[in-house]
Short mmCIF file of C-alpha atoms (C1' of nucleotides) in Angstrom, two decimals:
data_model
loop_
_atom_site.label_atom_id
_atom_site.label_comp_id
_atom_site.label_asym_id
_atom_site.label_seq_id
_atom_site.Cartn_x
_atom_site.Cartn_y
_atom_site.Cartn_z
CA UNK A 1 0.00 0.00 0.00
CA UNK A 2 1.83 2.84 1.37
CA UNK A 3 5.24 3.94 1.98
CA UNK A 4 8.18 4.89 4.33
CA UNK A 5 7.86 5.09 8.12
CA UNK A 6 4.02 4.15 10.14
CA UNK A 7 3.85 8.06 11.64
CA UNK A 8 0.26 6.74 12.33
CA UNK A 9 1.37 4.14 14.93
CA UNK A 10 3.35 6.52 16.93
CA UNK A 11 0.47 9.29 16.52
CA UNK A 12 -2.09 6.63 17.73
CA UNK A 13 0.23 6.15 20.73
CA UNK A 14 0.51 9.75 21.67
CA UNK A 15 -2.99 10.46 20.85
CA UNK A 16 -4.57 8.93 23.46
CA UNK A 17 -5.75 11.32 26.62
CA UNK A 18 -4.21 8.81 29.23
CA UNK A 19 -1.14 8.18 27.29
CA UNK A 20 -0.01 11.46 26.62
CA UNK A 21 -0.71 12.57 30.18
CA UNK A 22 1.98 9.38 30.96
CA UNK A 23 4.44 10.90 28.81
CA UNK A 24 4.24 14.26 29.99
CA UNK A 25 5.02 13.56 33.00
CA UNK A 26 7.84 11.22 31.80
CA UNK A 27 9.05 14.49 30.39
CA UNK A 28 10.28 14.92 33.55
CA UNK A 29 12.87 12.74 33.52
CA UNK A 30 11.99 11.25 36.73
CA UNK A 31 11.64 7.27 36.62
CA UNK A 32 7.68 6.99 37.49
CA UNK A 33 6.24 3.19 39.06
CA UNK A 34 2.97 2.24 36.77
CA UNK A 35 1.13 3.43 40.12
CA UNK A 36 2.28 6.78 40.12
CA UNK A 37 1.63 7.07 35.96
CA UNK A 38 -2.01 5.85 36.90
CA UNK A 39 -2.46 8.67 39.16
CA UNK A 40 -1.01 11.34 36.30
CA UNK A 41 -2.98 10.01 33.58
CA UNK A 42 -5.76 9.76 35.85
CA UNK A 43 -6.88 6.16 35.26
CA UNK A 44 -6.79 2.81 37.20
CA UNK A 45 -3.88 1.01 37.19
CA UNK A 46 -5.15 -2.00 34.85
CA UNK A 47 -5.66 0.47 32.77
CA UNK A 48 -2.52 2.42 32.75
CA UNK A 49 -0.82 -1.46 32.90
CA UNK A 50 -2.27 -1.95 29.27
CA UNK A 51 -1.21 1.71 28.01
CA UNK A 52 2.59 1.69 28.97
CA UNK A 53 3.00 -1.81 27.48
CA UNK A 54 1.58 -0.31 23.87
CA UNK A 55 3.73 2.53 24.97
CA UNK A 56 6.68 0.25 25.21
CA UNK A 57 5.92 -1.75 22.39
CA UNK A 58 6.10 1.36 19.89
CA UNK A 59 9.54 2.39 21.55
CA UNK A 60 8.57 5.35 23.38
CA UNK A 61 9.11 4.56 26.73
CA UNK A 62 11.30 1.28 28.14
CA UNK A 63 11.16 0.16 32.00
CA UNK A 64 13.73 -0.90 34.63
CA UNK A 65 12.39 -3.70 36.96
CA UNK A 66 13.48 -2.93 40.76
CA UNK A 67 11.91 -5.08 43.38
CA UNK A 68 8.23 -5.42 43.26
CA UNK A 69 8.29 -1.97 41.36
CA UNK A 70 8.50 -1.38 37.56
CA UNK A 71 9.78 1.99 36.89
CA UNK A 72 9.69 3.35 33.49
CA UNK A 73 10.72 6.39 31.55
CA UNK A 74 11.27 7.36 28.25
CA UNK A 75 13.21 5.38 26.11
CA UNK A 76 15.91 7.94 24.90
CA UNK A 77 16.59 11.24 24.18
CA UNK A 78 15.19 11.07 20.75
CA UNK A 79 11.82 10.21 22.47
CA UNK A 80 12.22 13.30 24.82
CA UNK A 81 12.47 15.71 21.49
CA UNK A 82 10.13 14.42 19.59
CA UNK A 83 7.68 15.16 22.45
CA UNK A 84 9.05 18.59 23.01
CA UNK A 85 8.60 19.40 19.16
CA UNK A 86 4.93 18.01 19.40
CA UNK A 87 4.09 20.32 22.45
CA UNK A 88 6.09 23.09 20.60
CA UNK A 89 3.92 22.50 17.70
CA UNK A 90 0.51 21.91 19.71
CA UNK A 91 1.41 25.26 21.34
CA UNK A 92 2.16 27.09 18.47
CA UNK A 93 -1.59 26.27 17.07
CA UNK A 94 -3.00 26.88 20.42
CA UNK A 95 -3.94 23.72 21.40
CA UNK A 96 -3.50 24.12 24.78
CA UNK A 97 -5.49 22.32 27.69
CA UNK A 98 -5.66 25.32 29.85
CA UNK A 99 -4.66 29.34 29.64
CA UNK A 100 -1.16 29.80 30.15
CA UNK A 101 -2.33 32.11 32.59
CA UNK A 102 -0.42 33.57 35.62
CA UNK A 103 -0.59 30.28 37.48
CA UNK A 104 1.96 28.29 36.23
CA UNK A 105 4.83 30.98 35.56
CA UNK A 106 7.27 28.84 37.18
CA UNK A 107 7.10 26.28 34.75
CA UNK A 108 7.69 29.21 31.77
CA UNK A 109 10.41 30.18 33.97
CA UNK A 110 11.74 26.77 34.34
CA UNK A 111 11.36 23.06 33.96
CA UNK A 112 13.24 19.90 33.26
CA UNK A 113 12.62 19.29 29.65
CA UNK A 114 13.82 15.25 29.91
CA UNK A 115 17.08 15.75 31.15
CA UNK A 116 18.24 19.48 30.60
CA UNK A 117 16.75 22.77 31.50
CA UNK A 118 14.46 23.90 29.53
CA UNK A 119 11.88 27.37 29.50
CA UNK A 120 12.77 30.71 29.72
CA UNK A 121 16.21 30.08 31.59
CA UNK A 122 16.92 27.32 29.40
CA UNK A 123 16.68 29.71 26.26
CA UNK A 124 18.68 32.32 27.93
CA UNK A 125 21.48 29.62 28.65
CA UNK A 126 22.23 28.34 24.98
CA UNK A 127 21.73 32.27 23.87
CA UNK A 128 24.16 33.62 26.30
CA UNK A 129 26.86 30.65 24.99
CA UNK A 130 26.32 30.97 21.46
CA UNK A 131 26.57 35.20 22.13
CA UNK A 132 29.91 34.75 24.28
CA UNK A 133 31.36 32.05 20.90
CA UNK A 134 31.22 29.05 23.51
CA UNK A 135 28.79 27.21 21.24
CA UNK A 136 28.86 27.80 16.95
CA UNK A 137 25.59 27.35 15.45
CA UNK A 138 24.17 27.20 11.80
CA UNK A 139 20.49 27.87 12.83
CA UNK A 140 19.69 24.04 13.21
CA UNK A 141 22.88 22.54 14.33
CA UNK A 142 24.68 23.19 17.18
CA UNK A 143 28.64 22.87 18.11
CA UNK A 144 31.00 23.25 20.65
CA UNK A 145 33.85 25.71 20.37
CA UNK A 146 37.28 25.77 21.61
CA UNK A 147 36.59 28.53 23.90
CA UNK A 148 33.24 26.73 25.46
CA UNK A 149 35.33 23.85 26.49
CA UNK A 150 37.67 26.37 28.51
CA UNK A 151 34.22 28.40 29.47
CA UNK A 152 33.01 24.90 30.69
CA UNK A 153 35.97 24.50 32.69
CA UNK A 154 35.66 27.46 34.56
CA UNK A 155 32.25 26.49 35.81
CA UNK A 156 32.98 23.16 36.62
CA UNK A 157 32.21 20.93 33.83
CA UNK A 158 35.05 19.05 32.30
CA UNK A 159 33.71 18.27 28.62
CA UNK A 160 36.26 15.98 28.15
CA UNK A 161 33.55 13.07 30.36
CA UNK A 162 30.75 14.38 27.99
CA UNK A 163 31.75 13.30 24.80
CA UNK A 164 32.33 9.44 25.58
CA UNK A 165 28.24 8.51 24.94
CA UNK A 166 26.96 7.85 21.40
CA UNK A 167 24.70 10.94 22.56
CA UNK A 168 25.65 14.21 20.75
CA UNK A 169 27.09 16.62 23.65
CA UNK A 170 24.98 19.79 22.28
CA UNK A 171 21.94 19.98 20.52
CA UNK A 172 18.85 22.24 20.21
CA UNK A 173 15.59 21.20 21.60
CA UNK A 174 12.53 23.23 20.69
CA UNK A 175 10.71 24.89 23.79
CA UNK A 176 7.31 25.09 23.71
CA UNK A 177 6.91 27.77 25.99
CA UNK A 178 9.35 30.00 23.87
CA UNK A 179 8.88 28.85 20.83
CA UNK A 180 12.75 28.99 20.57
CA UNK A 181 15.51 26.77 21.14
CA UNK A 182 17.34 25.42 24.52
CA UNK A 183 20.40 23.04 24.97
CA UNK A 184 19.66 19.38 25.09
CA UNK A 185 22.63 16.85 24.85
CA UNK A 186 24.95 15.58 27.37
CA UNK A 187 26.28 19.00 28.07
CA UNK A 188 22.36 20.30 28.87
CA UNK A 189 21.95 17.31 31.32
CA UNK A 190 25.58 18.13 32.71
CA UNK A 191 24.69 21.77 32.97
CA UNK A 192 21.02 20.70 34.76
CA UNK A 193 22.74 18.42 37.36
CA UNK A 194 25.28 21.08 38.30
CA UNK A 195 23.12 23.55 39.12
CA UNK A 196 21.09 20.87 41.33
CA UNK A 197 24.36 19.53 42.84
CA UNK A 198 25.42 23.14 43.57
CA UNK A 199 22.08 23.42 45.10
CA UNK A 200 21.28 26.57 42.98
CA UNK A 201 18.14 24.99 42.40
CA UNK A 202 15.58 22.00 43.08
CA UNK A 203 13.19 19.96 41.60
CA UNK A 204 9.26 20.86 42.61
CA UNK A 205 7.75 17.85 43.92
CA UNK A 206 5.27 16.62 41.11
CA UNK A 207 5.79 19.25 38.39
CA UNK A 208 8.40 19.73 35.92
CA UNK A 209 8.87 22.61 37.17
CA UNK A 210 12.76 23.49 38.45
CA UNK A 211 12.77 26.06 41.39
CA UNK A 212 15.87 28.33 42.31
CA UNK A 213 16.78 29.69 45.49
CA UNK A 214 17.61 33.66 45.49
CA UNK A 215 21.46 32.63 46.00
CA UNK A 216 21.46 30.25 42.96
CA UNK A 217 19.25 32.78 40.61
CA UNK A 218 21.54 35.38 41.29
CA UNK A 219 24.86 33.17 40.27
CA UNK A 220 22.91 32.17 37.15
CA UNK A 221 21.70 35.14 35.80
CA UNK A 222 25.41 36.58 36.50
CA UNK A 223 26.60 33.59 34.58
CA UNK A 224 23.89 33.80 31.38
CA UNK A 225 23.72 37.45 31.54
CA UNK A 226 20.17 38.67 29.00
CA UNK A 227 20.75 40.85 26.16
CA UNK B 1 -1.61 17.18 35.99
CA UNK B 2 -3.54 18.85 32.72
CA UNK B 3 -0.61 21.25 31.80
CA UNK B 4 1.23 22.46 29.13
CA UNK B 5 0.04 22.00 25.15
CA UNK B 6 -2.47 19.39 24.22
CA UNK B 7 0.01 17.02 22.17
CA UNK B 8 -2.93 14.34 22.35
CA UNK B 9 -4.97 16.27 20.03
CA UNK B 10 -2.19 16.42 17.22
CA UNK B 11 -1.36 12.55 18.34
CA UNK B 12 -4.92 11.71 17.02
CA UNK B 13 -4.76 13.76 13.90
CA UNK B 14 -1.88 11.96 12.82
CA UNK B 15 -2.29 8.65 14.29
CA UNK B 16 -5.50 7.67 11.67
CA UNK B 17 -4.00 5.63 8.96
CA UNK B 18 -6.32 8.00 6.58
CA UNK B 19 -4.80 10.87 7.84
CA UNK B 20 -1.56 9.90 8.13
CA UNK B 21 -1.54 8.90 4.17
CA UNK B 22 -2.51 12.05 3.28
CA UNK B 23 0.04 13.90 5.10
CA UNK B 24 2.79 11.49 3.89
CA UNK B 25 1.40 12.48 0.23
CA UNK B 26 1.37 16.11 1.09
CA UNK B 27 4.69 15.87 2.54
CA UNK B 28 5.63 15.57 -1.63
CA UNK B 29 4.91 19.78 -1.15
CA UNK B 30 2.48 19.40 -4.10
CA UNK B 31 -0.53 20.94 -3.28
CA UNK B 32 -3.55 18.16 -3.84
CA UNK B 33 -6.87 18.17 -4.53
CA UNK B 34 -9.22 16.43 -2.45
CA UNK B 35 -9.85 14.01 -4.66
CA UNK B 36 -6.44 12.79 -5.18
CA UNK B 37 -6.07 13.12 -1.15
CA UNK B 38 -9.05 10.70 -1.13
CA UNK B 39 -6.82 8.06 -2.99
CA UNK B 40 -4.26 8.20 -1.31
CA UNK B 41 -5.78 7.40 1.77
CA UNK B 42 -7.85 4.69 0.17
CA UNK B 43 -11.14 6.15 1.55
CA UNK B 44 -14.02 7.51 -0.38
CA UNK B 45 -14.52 11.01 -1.07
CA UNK B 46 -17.19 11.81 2.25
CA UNK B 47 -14.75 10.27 4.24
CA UNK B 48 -11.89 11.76 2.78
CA UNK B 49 -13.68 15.56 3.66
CA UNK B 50 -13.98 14.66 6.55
CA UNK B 51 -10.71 14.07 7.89
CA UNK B 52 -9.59 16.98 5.81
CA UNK B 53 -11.88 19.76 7.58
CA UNK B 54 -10.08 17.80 10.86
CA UNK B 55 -6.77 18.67 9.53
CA UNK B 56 -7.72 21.82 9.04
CA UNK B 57 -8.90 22.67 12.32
CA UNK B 58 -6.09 21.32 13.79
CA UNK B 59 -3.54 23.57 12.23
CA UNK B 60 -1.60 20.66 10.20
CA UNK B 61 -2.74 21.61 6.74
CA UNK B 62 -4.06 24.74 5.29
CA UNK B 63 -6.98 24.92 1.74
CA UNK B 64 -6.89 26.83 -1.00
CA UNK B 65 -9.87 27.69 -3.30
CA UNK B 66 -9.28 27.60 -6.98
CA UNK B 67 -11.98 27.48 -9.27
CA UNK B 68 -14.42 24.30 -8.58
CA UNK B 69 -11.10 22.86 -7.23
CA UNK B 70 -9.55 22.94 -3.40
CA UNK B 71 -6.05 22.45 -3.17
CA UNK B 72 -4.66 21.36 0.18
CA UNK B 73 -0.71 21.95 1.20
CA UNK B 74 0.56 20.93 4.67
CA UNK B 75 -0.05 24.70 6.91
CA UNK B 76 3.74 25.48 6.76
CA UNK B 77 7.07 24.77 7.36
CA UNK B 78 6.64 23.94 10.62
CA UNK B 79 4.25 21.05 10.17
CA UNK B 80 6.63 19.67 7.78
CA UNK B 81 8.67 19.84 9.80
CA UNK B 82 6.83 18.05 12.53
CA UNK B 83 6.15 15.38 10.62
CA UNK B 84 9.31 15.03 9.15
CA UNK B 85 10.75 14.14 13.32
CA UNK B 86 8.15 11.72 13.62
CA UNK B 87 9.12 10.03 10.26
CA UNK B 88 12.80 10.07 11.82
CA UNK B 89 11.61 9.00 15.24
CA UNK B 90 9.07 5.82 13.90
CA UNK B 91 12.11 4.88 11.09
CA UNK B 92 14.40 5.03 14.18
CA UNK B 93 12.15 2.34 16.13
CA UNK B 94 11.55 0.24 13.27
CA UNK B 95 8.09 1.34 12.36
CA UNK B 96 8.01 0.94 8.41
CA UNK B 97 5.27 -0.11 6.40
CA UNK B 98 6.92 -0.79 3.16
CA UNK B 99 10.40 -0.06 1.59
CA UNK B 100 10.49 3.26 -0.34
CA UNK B 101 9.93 3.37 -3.81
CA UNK B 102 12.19 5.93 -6.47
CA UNK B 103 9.91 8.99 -6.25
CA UNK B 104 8.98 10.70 -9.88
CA UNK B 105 11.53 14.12 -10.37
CA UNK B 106 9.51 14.16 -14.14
CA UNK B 107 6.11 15.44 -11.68
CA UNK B 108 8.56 18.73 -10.65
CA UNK B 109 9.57 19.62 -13.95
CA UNK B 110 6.55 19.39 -15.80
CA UNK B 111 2.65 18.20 -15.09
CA UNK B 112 -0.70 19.08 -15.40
CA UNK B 113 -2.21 21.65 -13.14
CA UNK B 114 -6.10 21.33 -13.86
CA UNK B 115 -5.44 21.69 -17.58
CA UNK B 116 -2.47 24.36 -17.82
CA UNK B 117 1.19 23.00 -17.33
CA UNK B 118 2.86 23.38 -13.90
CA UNK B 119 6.13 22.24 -11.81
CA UNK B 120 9.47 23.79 -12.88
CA UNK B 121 8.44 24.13 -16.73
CA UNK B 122 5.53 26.13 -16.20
CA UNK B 123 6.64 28.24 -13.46
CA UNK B 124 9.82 28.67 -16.30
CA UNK B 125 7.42 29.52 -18.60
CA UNK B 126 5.20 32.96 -17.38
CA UNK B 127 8.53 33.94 -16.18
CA UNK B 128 9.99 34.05 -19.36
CA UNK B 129 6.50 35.86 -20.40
CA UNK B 130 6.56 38.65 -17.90
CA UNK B 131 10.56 39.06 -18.90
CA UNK B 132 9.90 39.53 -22.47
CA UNK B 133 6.87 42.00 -21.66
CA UNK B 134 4.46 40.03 -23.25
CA UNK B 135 2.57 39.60 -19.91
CA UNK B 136 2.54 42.55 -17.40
CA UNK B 137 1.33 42.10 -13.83
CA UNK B 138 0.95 43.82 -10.36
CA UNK B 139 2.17 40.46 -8.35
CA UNK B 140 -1.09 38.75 -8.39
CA UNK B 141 -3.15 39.88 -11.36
CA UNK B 142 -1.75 39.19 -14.84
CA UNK B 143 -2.76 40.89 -18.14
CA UNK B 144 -1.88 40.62 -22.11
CA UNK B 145 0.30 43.27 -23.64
CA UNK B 146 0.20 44.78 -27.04
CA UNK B 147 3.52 42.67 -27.78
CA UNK B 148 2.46 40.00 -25.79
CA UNK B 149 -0.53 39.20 -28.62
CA UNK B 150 1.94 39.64 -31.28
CA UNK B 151 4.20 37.44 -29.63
CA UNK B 152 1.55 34.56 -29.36
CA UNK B 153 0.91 34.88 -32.99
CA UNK B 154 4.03 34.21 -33.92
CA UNK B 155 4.17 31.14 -31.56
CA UNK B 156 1.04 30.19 -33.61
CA UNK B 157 -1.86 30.59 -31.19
CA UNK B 158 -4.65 33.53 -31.69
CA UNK B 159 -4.97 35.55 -28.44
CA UNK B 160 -8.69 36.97 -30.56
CA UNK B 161 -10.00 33.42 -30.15
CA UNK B 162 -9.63 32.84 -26.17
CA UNK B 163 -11.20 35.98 -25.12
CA UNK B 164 -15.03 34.74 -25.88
CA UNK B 165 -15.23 32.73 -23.00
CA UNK B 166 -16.01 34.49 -19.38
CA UNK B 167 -12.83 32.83 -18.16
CA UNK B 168 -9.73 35.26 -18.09
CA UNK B 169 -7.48 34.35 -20.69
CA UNK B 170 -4.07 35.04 -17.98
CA UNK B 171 -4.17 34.25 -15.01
CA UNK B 172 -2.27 33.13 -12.02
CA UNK B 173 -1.87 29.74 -10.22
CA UNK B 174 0.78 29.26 -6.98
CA UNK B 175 2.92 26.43 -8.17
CA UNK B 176 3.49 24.13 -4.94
CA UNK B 177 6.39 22.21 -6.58
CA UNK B 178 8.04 25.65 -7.40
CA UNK B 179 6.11 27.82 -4.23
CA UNK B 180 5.73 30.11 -7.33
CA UNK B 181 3.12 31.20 -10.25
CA UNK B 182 3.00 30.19 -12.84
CA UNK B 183 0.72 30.36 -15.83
CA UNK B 184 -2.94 29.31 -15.83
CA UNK B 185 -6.75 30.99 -17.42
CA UNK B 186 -7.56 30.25 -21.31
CA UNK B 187 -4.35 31.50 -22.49
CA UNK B 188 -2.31 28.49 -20.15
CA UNK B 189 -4.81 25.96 -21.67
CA UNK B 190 -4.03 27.13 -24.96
CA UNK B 191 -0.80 26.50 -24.62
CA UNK B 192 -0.24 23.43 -23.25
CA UNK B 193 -2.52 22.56 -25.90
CA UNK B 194 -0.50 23.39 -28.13
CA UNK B 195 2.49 22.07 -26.89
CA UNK B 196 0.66 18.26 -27.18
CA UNK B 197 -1.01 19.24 -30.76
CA UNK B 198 2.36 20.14 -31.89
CA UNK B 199 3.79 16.67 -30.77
CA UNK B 200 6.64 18.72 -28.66
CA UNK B 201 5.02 16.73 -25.41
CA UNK B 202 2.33 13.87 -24.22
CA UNK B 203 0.47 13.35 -21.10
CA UNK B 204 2.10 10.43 -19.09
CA UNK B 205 -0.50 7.27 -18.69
CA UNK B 206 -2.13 7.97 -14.66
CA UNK B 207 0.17 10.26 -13.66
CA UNK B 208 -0.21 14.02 -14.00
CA UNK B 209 3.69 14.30 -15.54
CA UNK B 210 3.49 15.47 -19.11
CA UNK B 211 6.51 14.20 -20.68
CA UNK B 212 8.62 16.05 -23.62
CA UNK B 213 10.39 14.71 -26.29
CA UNK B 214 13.87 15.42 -26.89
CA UNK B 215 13.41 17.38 -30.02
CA UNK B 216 10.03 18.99 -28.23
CA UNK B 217 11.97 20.05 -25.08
CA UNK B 218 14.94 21.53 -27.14
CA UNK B 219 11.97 23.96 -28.58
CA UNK B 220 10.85 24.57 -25.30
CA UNK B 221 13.70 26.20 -23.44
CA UNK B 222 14.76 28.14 -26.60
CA UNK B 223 11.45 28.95 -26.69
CA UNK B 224 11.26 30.43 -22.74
CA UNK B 225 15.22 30.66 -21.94
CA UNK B 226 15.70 30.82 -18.14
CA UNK B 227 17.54 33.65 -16.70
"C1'" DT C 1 -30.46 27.70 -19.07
"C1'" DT C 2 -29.02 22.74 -18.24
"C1'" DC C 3 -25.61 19.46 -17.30
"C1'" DA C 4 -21.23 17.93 -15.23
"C1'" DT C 5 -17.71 18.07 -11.81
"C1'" DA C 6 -15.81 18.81 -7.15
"C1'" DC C 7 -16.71 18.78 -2.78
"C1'" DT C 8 -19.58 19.02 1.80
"C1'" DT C 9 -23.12 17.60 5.00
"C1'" DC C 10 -26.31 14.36 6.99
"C1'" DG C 11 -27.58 9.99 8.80
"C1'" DA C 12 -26.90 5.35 10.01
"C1'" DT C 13 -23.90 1.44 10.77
"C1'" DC C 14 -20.20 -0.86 12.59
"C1'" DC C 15 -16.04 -1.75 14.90
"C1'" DT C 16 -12.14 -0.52 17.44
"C1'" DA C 17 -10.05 0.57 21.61
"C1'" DG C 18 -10.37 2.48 26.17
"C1'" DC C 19 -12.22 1.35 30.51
"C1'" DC C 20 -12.85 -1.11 34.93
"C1'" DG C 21 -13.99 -5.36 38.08
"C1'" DA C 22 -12.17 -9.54 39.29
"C1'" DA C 23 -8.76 -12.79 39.41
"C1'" DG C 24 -3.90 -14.19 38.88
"C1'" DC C 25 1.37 -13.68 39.43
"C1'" DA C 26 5.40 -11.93 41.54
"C1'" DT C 27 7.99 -9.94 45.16
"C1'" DC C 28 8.74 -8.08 49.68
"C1'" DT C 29 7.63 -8.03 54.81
"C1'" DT C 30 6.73 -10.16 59.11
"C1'" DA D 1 4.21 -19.57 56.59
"C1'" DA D 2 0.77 -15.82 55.90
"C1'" DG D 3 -0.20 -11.35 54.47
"C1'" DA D 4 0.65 -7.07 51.93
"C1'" DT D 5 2.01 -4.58 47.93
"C1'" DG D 6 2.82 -3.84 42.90
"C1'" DC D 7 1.54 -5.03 38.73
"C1'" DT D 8 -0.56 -8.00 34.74
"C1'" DT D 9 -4.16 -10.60 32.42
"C1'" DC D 10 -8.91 -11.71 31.36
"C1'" DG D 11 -13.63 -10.62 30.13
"C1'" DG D 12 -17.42 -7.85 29.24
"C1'" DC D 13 -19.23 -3.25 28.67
"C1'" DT D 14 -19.47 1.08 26.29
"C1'" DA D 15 -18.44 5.40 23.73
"C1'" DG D 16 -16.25 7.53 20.15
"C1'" DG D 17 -15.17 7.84 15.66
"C1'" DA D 18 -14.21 5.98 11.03
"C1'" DT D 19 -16.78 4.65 7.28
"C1'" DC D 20 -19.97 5.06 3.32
"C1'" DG D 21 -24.71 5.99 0.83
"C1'" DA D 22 -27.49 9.59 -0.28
"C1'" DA D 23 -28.63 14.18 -0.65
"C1'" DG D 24 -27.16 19.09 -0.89
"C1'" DT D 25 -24.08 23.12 -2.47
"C1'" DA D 26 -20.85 25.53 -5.47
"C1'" DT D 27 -18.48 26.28 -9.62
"C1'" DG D 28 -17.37 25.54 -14.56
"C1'" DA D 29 -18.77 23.96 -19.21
"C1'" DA D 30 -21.95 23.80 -23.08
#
DNA sequence: TTCATACTTCGATCCTAGCCGAAGCATCTT
DNA sequence: AAGATGCTTCGGCTAGGATCGAAGTATGAA
């Protein structure tokens, strides 16, 4: 009949309510039990049970048995952006599930995005590298420079470790929220972790969103200084 | 829980098999008419309305009236875009439905557009018209000059003869092939007509591609030299 | 005008797939 | 061992939506 790749399979996956309400909150990068992805797509858990295996089937998600729990996240990075650029997408249309009024500015603000930082402080990050030359870019791709690996070094983060994964260490991740780019790769989850090590920041409880304390806001903004 | 875009809604969209055929066709950047969208999805023409007007809504393809016709494109870049990441993503996980084909250049360079010649030919040719002077326009409209008729003539075809019909005898069509104009109304028909009277071309079998002959295509770009 | 073509809308059917209750495994605790 | 917890499988119910026939609308052709 038809050609090339089955887009409808992996639409049918994400198009279900319950399932996309799993992967959301996957997006956090969080391994969630099947009880806890119940609760977030708001359905029992026989039900969720018969979801993440479809989900698992189609390669979206994979799981990690521990104990009696099953704990499951997405299955790679890929996964992670292709979700992003769907919600970028969905957002850009206005298909949005509620007003992005004033109640959820800390997620705008900033959020885990997978494994890197993503939302407004995100953007500013991969802006304020690729103004400073620490990070080339041709509009789509993204590279690191010479003087990024020294930057890097400064701050703590020997890129060196980074490159040893299949993973590219910088690439640009669409962000819904600003409808611009942020830094995913290993140097994005490098960066993320650092700042939570440092204790600049922490994760909220059961959003996405990533809070900083006044100490660790002021040492980032000094370090991603705005235009 | 319910935050952030509604990626479920575009999941759906694209996760029919109906749908998802006729964005893989419009991925081609043709624009098609529903009729031809209704083939490619194997569905009849109701059905096929139907999940067009859904399309629509949802932001992932955009209509355009011409004539009795409607010709649907994908909305923009960015849904190509889209769609191109989850053909990447679903090749990536092994989701294929059948191993891809050689796709037909001869549809770009020259094919029937209603019953006026499109794709990289056509678009060749009114530019080569509005070069010369023989057609003037504002951008959008198009009208006959002076030298324009006199140009015709000696090409062989009598602008007197078009006019009697209500129809205009230049007119404009976007090219989706090209994303330019090129040449449609009484005087486009004509000549096509010509060009298949005069032997210089044929009509391929089912397809729309209209083929030229060596000798017939020789004629043709002396005829309408490119810049 | 009348006919033909291109497409939409309506209505009815049918079938998939999501859903949950109940029961069944598997693993940990005591 | 017995009980508790975490999750899967089975079976039946149901709603949503994909489908097509038939009728309606719009535009072009004769």
């Amino acid at each position: 009949m038809k050609e090339g790749p089955d887009i409808a399979r992996i639409g049918t996956l994400i198009g279900d309510p319950a399932r996309a309400n799993m992967l959301t909150a996957l997006m956090g990068g969080q391994a969630l039990t099947a009880t806890e992805l119940a609760q977030a797509a708001g359905v029992t858990l026989q039900t969720a049970s018969s979801h993440l295996s479809k989900l698992e089937d189609g390669g979206l998600i994979a799981q990690r048995k521990q104990g009696r729990h099953r704990y499951f996240t997405l299955a790679d990075a890929a996964a992670g952006s292709l979700l992003e650029s769907l919600m970028g997408f969905a957002a850009s249309r206005g298909h949005l599930r509620h007003q992005p009024g004033p109640k959820d500015p800390a997620l705008r603000k900033a959020r885990v995005c997978y494994d890197h930082l993503a939302g407004d402080y995100g953007v500013r990050m991969l802006d304020s590298f690729v103004k400073r030359g620490a990070i080339a870019t041709d509009g789509e791709n993204l590279a690191m420079t010479e003087e990024g690996r020294a930057e890097l070094g400064r701050i703590g983060i020997d890129v060196g470790t980074l490159s040893s994964s299949r993973r590219p260490i910088c690439k640009s991740c669409l962000d819904w929220s600003e409808r611009r780019s942020h830094l995913a790769g290993t140097l994005g989850k490098a960066l993320l972790s650092h700042f939570l090590e440092k204790g600049w920041a922490r994760r909220s409880g059961e959003s996405r969103a990533v809070l900083f304390t006044p100490e660790g806001e002021r040492k980032f903004l000094a370090l991603f200084p705005a235009d």
